Amino acid sequence: MPRVAFLGLGAIGLPMARHLARPGHDLAVWNRTASNAEAFAADTGARLAATPAEAARDRDVVVTCLPVSRDVESLLGGADGLLATLQPGAVLVDCTSGDPATSRRMAAALAARGIGFLDAPVSGGVSGAEQGALTVMVGGDASTLERVRPVLECFGKKIVHCGEVGAGDALKAVNNALLAMHIWGTAEGLVALEKAGVKAEVALDVINTSSGRSNASMNLFPDRVVTRAFPRTFRLALLDKDVGIAADLAREQKITAPLLQITAELFRMAHTELGQDADHVEAAQVVERLGGAIIGGRGGAG
Ligand code: NDP
């Protein structure tokens, strides 16, 4: 097993890193807010690093999982950056749901020093990360992927080589744009049905054995919206970022994609309205407010 550093112990990074901290593995961790990394290191026995460079110094593989690609890029430069610290032959595996252009820029800067790069965003959510059952979509050299595969297999059940650097990012963004469309569309349909006198429980029961079903209708709405639980597992701000990347991709490829563009606008609006800490499923509350009904019928929508 390669020597690994994990940078970014956030909502999904932390349960991913936990699988790399198994007995017999050599794991170093760093997190911007040191207290989170301290707690993780105390709990798992991983080596605690005070800086990204200290975490990465003697490592074969560095895994990053930060909000956006630019956050990862900001760790590369300077005397104490990853470019100056990583040894030739090492690989940076970026599990951030990133943007292809920044990934390509990072890959080129690292390649100039003999360091490999893979964009390797994940899907499956926090529960998938806890179970070690994520899907990992990888962009970059197939041979580099084979070298780091044992690391990815610690938290990933399905590991897919998608193409050149940036391909994993592009696919992840499109997947999440579909998630966003399903959340918004399901919310609009259920608000309309509530107002027409059809209860959400009845509507979801039918939709979920019919052709309109999705992960949103089968899991997110029954578990989080109808119950009003709205647990915070994946920030709306991050989904807004993902839909924006997918909309940019469509523009760059010069395709007509009005649904992607409007979904990007809707999620930017919801993010602005609900703030940095809101969960992605809370976007349904914006649809409820606009429509004047609560999905599940509890209380008034103001
Ligand atoms: P969180 O906001 O929960 O955590 C972000 C992490 O990045 C924290 O460790 C945070 O440190 C750190 N961080 C934030 N900004 C910087 C910065 N400028 N420099 C260094 N570190 C920084 O995000 P998630 O863990 O939810 O998401 C991480 C990535 O994974 C995102 O790209 C997201 O889209 C993707 N993702 C998330 C999923 C989910 O279900 N949550 C599912 C699939 C993909 P600090 O503790 O100091 O705030």
Tab-separated table of C-alpha atoms and ligand atoms in Angstrom:
chain	number	residue	atom	x	y	z
A	1	MET	CA	0.000	0.000	0.000
A	2	PRO	CA	1.482	3.405	-0.976
A	3	ARG	CA	2.175	6.064	1.652
A	4	VAL	CA	-0.805	8.438	1.447
A	5	ALA	CA	-1.617	11.982	2.568
A	6	PHE	CA	-5.226	13.175	2.702
A	7	LEU	CA	-5.888	16.930	2.571
A	8	GLY	CA	-9.406	18.199	3.358
A	9	LEU	CA	-11.416	16.455	6.060
A	10	GLY	CA	-14.821	17.956	5.227
A	11	ALA	CA	-18.269	16.325	5.049
A	12	ILE	CA	-17.152	13.741	2.480
A	13	GLY	CA	-13.369	13.861	2.878
A	14	LEU	CA	-13.497	12.721	6.473
A	15	PRO	CA	-15.360	9.435	5.918
A	16	MET	CA	-13.173	8.785	2.828
A	17	ALA	CA	-9.984	9.326	4.822
A	18	ARG	CA	-11.229	7.012	7.552
A	19	HIS	CA	-10.934	4.062	5.117
A	20	LEU	CA	-7.313	5.002	4.436
A	21	ALA	CA	-6.501	5.017	8.141
A	22	ARG	CA	-6.915	1.265	8.525
A	23	PRO	CA	-4.305	-0.594	10.614
A	24	GLY	CA	-1.181	-1.218	8.558
A	25	HIS	CA	-1.717	1.835	6.354
A	26	ASP	CA	0.591	4.843	6.550
A	27	LEU	CA	-1.646	7.930	6.404
A	28	ALA	CA	-0.854	11.607	7.038
A	29	VAL	CA	-3.696	14.157	7.262
A	30	TRP	CA	-4.038	17.913	7.023
A	31	ASN	CA	-7.125	20.111	7.315
A	32	ARG	CA	-7.338	23.915	7.104
A	33	THR	CA	-9.154	24.038	10.446
A	34	ALA	CA	-6.603	22.147	12.516
A	35	SER	CA	-9.020	20.983	15.214
A	36	ASN	CA	-10.857	18.692	12.744
A	37	ALA	CA	-7.602	16.997	11.738
A	38	GLU	CA	-6.499	16.740	15.375
A	39	ALA	CA	-9.700	14.913	16.312
A	40	PHE	CA	-9.339	12.599	13.286
A	41	ALA	CA	-5.684	11.820	14.057
A	42	ALA	CA	-6.443	11.157	17.720
A	43	ASP	CA	-9.276	8.848	16.713
A	44	THR	CA	-7.511	6.895	13.960
A	45	GLY	CA	-3.766	7.087	14.668
A	46	ALA	CA	-3.083	8.925	11.386
A	47	ARG	CA	-0.076	11.294	11.414
A	48	LEU	CA	-1.200	14.885	11.943
A	49	ALA	CA	0.492	17.478	9.719
A	50	ALA	CA	0.566	21.216	10.392
A	51	THR	CA	0.793	22.168	6.695
A	52	PRO	CA	-0.050	20.538	3.332
A	53	ALA	CA	3.688	20.305	2.613
A	54	GLU	CA	4.363	18.549	5.900
A	55	ALA	CA	1.624	16.031	5.055
A	56	ALA	CA	2.903	15.481	1.500
A	57	ARG	CA	6.681	15.449	1.992
A	58	ASP	CA	7.467	11.695	1.862
A	59	ARG	CA	4.212	10.524	0.257
A	60	ASP	CA	3.607	8.409	-2.847
A	61	VAL	CA	0.007	9.610	-3.225
A	62	VAL	CA	-1.667	12.811	-2.050
A	63	VAL	CA	-5.469	12.842	-2.087
A	64	THR	CA	-7.252	16.202	-1.975
A	65	CYS	CA	-10.965	16.832	-1.372
A	66	LEU	CA	-11.703	20.558	-1.171
A	67	PRO	CA	-14.717	22.606	-2.340
A	68	VAL	CA	-13.381	23.774	-5.728
A	69	SER	CA	-10.358	23.133	-7.983
A	70	ARG	CA	-8.962	26.609	-7.287
A	71	ASP	CA	-8.640	25.685	-3.597
A	72	VAL	CA	-6.467	22.726	-4.610
A	73	GLU	CA	-4.462	24.832	-7.055
A	74	SER	CA	-3.714	27.286	-4.260
A	75	LEU	CA	-1.886	24.468	-2.403
A	76	LEU	CA	0.532	23.856	-5.292
A	77	GLY	CA	2.648	27.019	-5.474
A	78	GLY	CA	5.235	28.669	-3.246
A	79	ALA	CA	8.258	27.361	-1.363
A	80	ASP	CA	6.006	25.292	0.895
A	81	GLY	CA	3.599	24.173	-1.865
A	82	LEU	CA	2.972	20.668	-3.181
A	83	LEU	CA	4.930	21.346	-6.400
A	84	ALA	CA	8.078	21.977	-4.401
A	85	THR	CA	7.423	19.200	-1.897
A	86	LEU	CA	6.251	16.148	-3.831
A	87	GLN	CA	8.903	13.803	-5.217
A	88	PRO	CA	8.975	12.914	-8.940
A	89	GLY	CA	6.871	9.781	-9.378
A	90	ALA	CA	4.348	10.850	-6.740
A	91	VAL	CA	0.684	11.308	-7.775
A	92	LEU	CA	-1.829	13.973	-6.771
A	93	VAL	CA	-5.342	12.474	-6.838
A	94	ASP	CA	-7.894	15.272	-6.660
A	95	CYS	CA	-11.260	13.986	-5.404
A	96	THR	CA	-12.718	17.494	-5.438
A	97	SER	CA	-15.681	17.815	-7.822
A	98	GLY	CA	-13.536	20.159	-9.850
A	99	ASP	CA	-13.513	21.991	-13.146
A	100	PRO	CA	-11.714	20.522	-16.161
A	101	ALA	CA	-9.717	23.646	-17.079
A	102	THR	CA	-8.140	24.027	-13.638
A	103	SER	CA	-7.449	20.278	-13.503
A	104	ARG	CA	-5.654	20.448	-16.846
A	105	ARG	CA	-3.588	23.428	-15.607
A	106	MET	CA	-2.625	21.570	-12.416
A	107	ALA	CA	-1.775	18.407	-14.367
A	108	ALA	CA	0.573	20.348	-16.674
A	109	ALA	CA	2.362	22.104	-13.771
A	110	LEU	CA	2.832	18.794	-11.941
A	111	ALA	CA	3.895	16.892	-15.079
A	112	ALA	CA	6.710	19.418	-15.597
A	113	ARG	CA	8.174	18.125	-12.323
A	114	GLY	CA	7.485	14.446	-13.013
A	115	ILE	CA	4.466	14.285	-10.699
A	116	GLY	CA	1.266	12.579	-11.837
A	117	PHE	CA	-2.251	14.035	-11.589
A	118	LEU	CA	-5.699	12.471	-11.730
A	119	ASP	CA	-9.031	14.233	-11.356
A	120	ALA	CA	-11.068	11.709	-9.396
A	121	PRO	CA	-14.368	13.147	-8.178
A	122	VAL	CA	-16.695	10.812	-6.346
A	123	SER	CA	-20.424	10.121	-6.111
A	124	GLY	CA	-22.466	8.255	-3.538
A	125	GLY	CA	-22.737	10.936	-0.867
A	126	VAL	CA	-21.656	10.843	2.752
A	127	SER	CA	-23.383	7.480	3.336
A	128	GLY	CA	-21.558	5.966	0.346
A	129	ALA	CA	-18.282	7.340	1.707
A	130	GLU	CA	-18.990	5.862	5.147
A	131	GLN	CA	-19.646	2.473	3.553
A	132	GLY	CA	-16.566	2.661	1.300
A	133	ALA	CA	-18.934	2.317	-1.646
A	134	LEU	CA	-18.296	5.464	-3.679
A	135	THR	CA	-18.134	5.634	-7.458
A	136	VAL	CA	-14.855	7.293	-8.499
A	137	MET	CA	-14.713	8.890	-11.968
A	138	VAL	CA	-11.136	9.310	-13.064
A	139	GLY	CA	-9.523	11.530	-15.688
A	140	GLY	CA	-5.850	11.125	-16.628
A	141	ASP	CA	-3.352	8.435	-17.636
A	142	ALA	CA	-4.694	4.872	-17.372
A	143	SER	CA	-1.270	3.730	-16.129
A	144	THR	CA	-1.290	6.354	-13.348
A	145	LEU	CA	-4.742	5.158	-12.344
A	146	GLU	CA	-3.469	1.579	-12.085
A	147	ARG	CA	-0.693	2.731	-9.737
A	148	VAL	CA	-3.125	4.431	-7.335
A	149	ARG	CA	-6.024	1.994	-7.733
A	150	PRO	CA	-5.372	0.301	-4.334
A	151	VAL	CA	-5.797	3.721	-2.680
A	152	LEU	CA	-9.062	4.460	-4.517
A	153	GLU	CA	-10.385	0.991	-3.725
A	154	CYS	CA	-10.247	1.805	-0.009
A	155	PHE	CA	-13.246	4.163	-0.396
A	156	GLY	CA	-14.496	3.374	-3.919
A	157	LYS	CA	-16.531	0.390	-5.038
A	158	LYS	CA	-16.754	1.375	-8.713
A	159	ILE	CA	-13.718	3.048	-10.249
A	160	VAL	CA	-14.182	4.226	-13.826
A	161	HIS	CA	-11.524	5.604	-16.146
A	162	CYS	CA	-13.432	8.326	-18.028
A	163	GLY	CA	-10.748	9.736	-20.345
A	164	GLU	CA	-8.058	12.426	-20.295
A	165	VAL	CA	-7.492	14.857	-17.416
A	166	GLY	CA	-10.742	16.772	-16.826
A	167	ALA	CA	-13.004	13.947	-18.022
A	168	GLY	CA	-13.857	12.889	-14.459
A	169	ASP	CA	-14.718	16.483	-13.546
A	170	ALA	CA	-16.914	16.899	-16.635
A	171	LEU	CA	-18.844	13.686	-15.979
A	172	LYS	CA	-19.316	14.493	-12.288
A	173	ALA	CA	-20.664	17.967	-13.155
A	174	VAL	CA	-23.197	16.533	-15.615
A	175	ASN	CA	-24.293	13.898	-13.082
A	176	ASN	CA	-24.868	16.584	-10.480
A	177	ALA	CA	-26.677	18.826	-12.946
A	178	LEU	CA	-29.103	15.915	-13.429
A	179	LEU	CA	-29.452	15.620	-9.645
A	180	ALA	CA	-30.243	19.346	-9.490
A	181	MET	CA	-32.826	19.074	-12.276
A	182	HIS	CA	-34.498	16.147	-10.493
A	183	ILE	CA	-34.658	18.049	-7.201
A	184	TRP	CA	-36.102	21.173	-8.797
A	185	GLY	CA	-38.470	19.363	-11.144
A	186	THR	CA	-39.754	16.999	-8.464
A	187	ALA	CA	-40.333	19.956	-6.129
A	188	GLU	CA	-42.292	21.870	-8.796
A	189	GLY	CA	-44.445	18.834	-9.579
A	190	LEU	CA	-45.170	18.040	-5.915
A	191	VAL	CA	-46.011	21.670	-5.053
A	192	ALA	CA	-48.449	21.771	-7.982
A	193	LEU	CA	-49.989	18.476	-6.865
A	194	GLU	CA	-50.300	19.660	-3.226
A	195	LYS	CA	-52.243	22.692	-4.463
A	196	ALA	CA	-54.417	20.427	-6.610
A	197	GLY	CA	-55.226	18.352	-3.517
A	198	VAL	CA	-52.891	15.362	-4.134
A	199	LYS	CA	-50.773	14.584	-1.101
A	200	ALA	CA	-47.006	14.158	-1.543
A	201	GLU	CA	-47.045	10.671	0.012
A	202	VAL	CA	-49.609	9.531	-2.585
A	203	ALA	CA	-47.813	11.270	-5.444
A	204	LEU	CA	-44.417	9.801	-4.514
A	205	ASP	CA	-45.907	6.325	-4.063
A	206	VAL	CA	-47.137	6.440	-7.663
A	207	ILE	CA	-44.148	8.255	-9.205
A	208	ASN	CA	-41.740	5.806	-7.577
A	209	THR	CA	-43.296	2.863	-9.404
A	210	SER	CA	-43.626	4.900	-12.612
A	211	SER	CA	-41.382	6.419	-15.252
A	212	GLY	CA	-40.903	9.779	-13.509
A	213	ARG	CA	-38.886	8.323	-10.626
A	214	SER	CA	-35.337	9.342	-9.737
A	215	ASN	CA	-33.037	9.250	-6.731
A	216	ALA	CA	-34.685	12.529	-5.715
A	217	SER	CA	-38.198	11.059	-5.759
A	218	MET	CA	-37.183	7.673	-4.327
A	219	ASN	CA	-34.895	8.827	-1.543
A	220	LEU	CA	-34.396	12.560	-1.070
A	221	PHE	CA	-38.031	13.685	-1.040
A	222	PRO	CA	-39.464	10.857	1.141
A	223	ASP	CA	-36.562	10.934	3.625
A	224	ARG	CA	-35.711	14.620	3.770
A	225	VAL	CA	-38.493	16.840	2.364
A	226	VAL	CA	-41.761	15.159	3.386
A	227	THR	CA	-40.293	14.523	6.860
A	228	ARG	CA	-38.907	18.117	6.971
A	229	ALA	CA	-35.646	16.598	8.268
A	230	PHE	CA	-33.379	18.357	5.716
A	231	PRO	CA	-30.112	16.902	7.089
A	232	ARG	CA	-27.016	18.818	6.006
A	233	THR	CA	-24.811	16.357	4.065
A	234	PHE	CA	-23.950	18.164	0.819
A	235	ARG	CA	-23.986	21.920	0.676
A	236	LEU	CA	-26.230	23.685	-1.832
A	237	ALA	CA	-23.259	25.988	-2.563
A	238	LEU	CA	-21.349	22.955	-3.877
A	239	LEU	CA	-24.235	21.770	-6.063
A	240	ASP	CA	-24.544	25.321	-7.443
A	241	LYS	CA	-20.825	25.095	-8.315
A	242	ASP	CA	-21.333	21.709	-10.033
A	243	VAL	CA	-24.265	22.869	-12.166
A	244	GLY	CA	-22.223	25.932	-13.140
A	245	ILE	CA	-19.389	23.659	-14.331
A	246	ALA	CA	-21.852	21.597	-16.399
A	247	ALA	CA	-23.380	24.757	-17.929
A	248	ASP	CA	-19.858	26.027	-18.777
A	249	LEU	CA	-19.054	22.670	-20.372
A	250	ALA	CA	-22.121	22.955	-22.612
A	251	ARG	CA	-21.110	26.500	-23.604
A	252	GLU	CA	-17.512	25.460	-24.305
A	253	GLN	CA	-18.760	22.605	-26.485
A	254	LYS	CA	-21.074	25.096	-28.228
A	255	ILE	CA	-24.192	22.986	-27.736
A	256	THR	CA	-27.681	24.362	-27.218
A	257	ALA	CA	-28.521	23.369	-23.648
A	258	PRO	CA	-31.216	25.676	-22.254
A	259	LEU	CA	-32.148	23.243	-19.478
A	260	LEU	CA	-28.578	23.186	-18.157
A	261	GLN	CA	-28.343	26.978	-18.306
A	262	ILE	CA	-31.638	27.574	-16.511
A	263	THR	CA	-30.815	24.947	-13.876
A	264	ALA	CA	-27.546	26.790	-13.224
A	265	GLU	CA	-29.512	30.041	-12.784
A	266	LEU	CA	-32.074	28.453	-10.463
A	267	PHE	CA	-29.419	26.934	-8.216
A	268	ARG	CA	-27.436	30.180	-8.139
A	269	MET	CA	-30.655	31.913	-7.023
A	270	ALA	CA	-31.379	29.261	-4.362
A	271	HIS	CA	-27.776	29.413	-3.089
A	272	THR	CA	-27.989	33.217	-2.828
A	273	GLU	CA	-31.310	32.984	-0.983
A	274	LEU	CA	-30.405	30.177	1.446
A	275	GLY	CA	-26.721	30.907	2.058
A	276	GLN	CA	-23.460	28.965	2.369
A	277	ASP	CA	-24.536	26.371	4.935
A	278	ALA	CA	-27.856	25.205	3.419
A	279	ASP	CA	-28.085	21.616	2.189
A	280	HIS	CA	-28.712	20.959	-1.521
A	281	VAL	CA	-32.183	19.477	-0.871
A	282	GLU	CA	-33.240	22.741	0.802
A	283	ALA	CA	-33.551	24.124	-2.766
A	284	ALA	CA	-37.010	22.485	-2.624
A	285	GLN	CA	-37.936	25.102	-0.015
A	286	VAL	CA	-37.389	27.872	-2.584
A	287	VAL	CA	-39.815	26.098	-4.933
A	288	GLU	CA	-42.292	25.786	-2.028
A	289	ARG	CA	-41.975	29.504	-1.271
A	290	LEU	CA	-42.470	30.470	-4.930
A	291	GLY	CA	-45.427	28.095	-5.265
A	292	GLY	CA	-47.057	28.862	-1.916
A	293	ALA	CA	-47.396	25.263	-0.676
A	294	ILE	CA	-45.386	22.884	1.493
A	295	ILE	CA	-44.584	19.425	0.128
A	296	GLY	CA	-46.191	17.019	2.582
A	297	GLY	CA	-48.669	19.733	3.554
A	298	ARG	CA	-47.275	20.562	7.002
A	299	GLY	CA	-47.688	24.279	7.785
A	300	GLY	CA	-47.910	27.202	5.360
A	301	ALA	CA	-45.240	28.238	2.874
A	302	GLY	CA	-45.491	31.939	3.749
B	1	NDP	P1	-17.195	20.713	2.993
B	1	NDP	O1	-17.566	22.117	2.791
B	1	NDP	O2	-17.912	19.887	3.999
B	1	NDP	O3	-15.626	20.597	3.368
B	1	NDP	C1	-14.675	21.273	2.627
B	1	NDP	C2	-13.281	20.916	3.085
B	1	NDP	O4	-12.339	21.708	2.373
B	1	NDP	C3	-13.037	21.206	4.569
B	1	NDP	O5	-12.063	20.293	5.037
B	1	NDP	C4	-12.485	22.621	4.522
B	1	NDP	O6	-11.683	22.934	5.633
B	1	NDP	C5	-11.633	22.548	3.291
B	1	NDP	N1	-11.423	23.847	2.646
B	1	NDP	C6	-12.363	24.725	2.252
B	1	NDP	N2	-11.790	25.766	1.620
B	1	NDP	C7	-10.453	25.538	1.642
B	1	NDP	C8	-9.337	26.251	1.161
B	1	NDP	N3	-9.472	27.416	0.513
B	1	NDP	N4	-8.101	25.737	1.374
B	1	NDP	C9	-7.948	24.568	2.030
B	1	NDP	N5	-8.969	23.838	2.513
B	1	NDP	C10	-10.215	24.323	2.312
B	1	NDP	O7	-17.268	20.027	1.559
B	1	NDP	P2	-17.517	18.495	1.201
B	1	NDP	O8	-16.593	17.638	1.971
B	1	NDP	O9	-18.961	18.201	1.214
B	1	NDP	O10	-17.091	18.511	-0.358
B	1	NDP	C11	-15.745	18.445	-0.798
B	1	NDP	C12	-15.770	18.178	-2.310
B	1	NDP	O11	-16.423	16.927	-2.527
B	1	NDP	C13	-16.564	19.234	-3.099
B	1	NDP	O12	-15.967	19.457	-4.335
B	1	NDP	C14	-17.942	18.574	-3.248
B	1	NDP	O13	-18.619	19.084	-4.381
B	1	NDP	C15	-17.544	17.116	-3.392
B	1	NDP	N6	-18.584	16.144	-3.021
B	1	NDP	C16	-19.294	16.237	-1.847
B	1	NDP	C17	-20.271	15.297	-1.543
B	1	NDP	C18	-21.085	15.341	-0.289
B	1	NDP	O14	-22.049	14.537	-0.166
B	1	NDP	N7	-20.779	16.184	0.701
B	1	NDP	C19	-20.580	14.195	-2.490
B	1	NDP	C20	-19.717	14.141	-3.632
B	1	NDP	C21	-18.787	15.095	-3.904
B	1	NDP	P3	-12.296	23.574	6.982
B	1	NDP	O15	-12.546	22.395	7.887
B	1	NDP	O16	-11.214	24.456	7.432
B	1	NDP	O17	-13.538	24.315	6.588
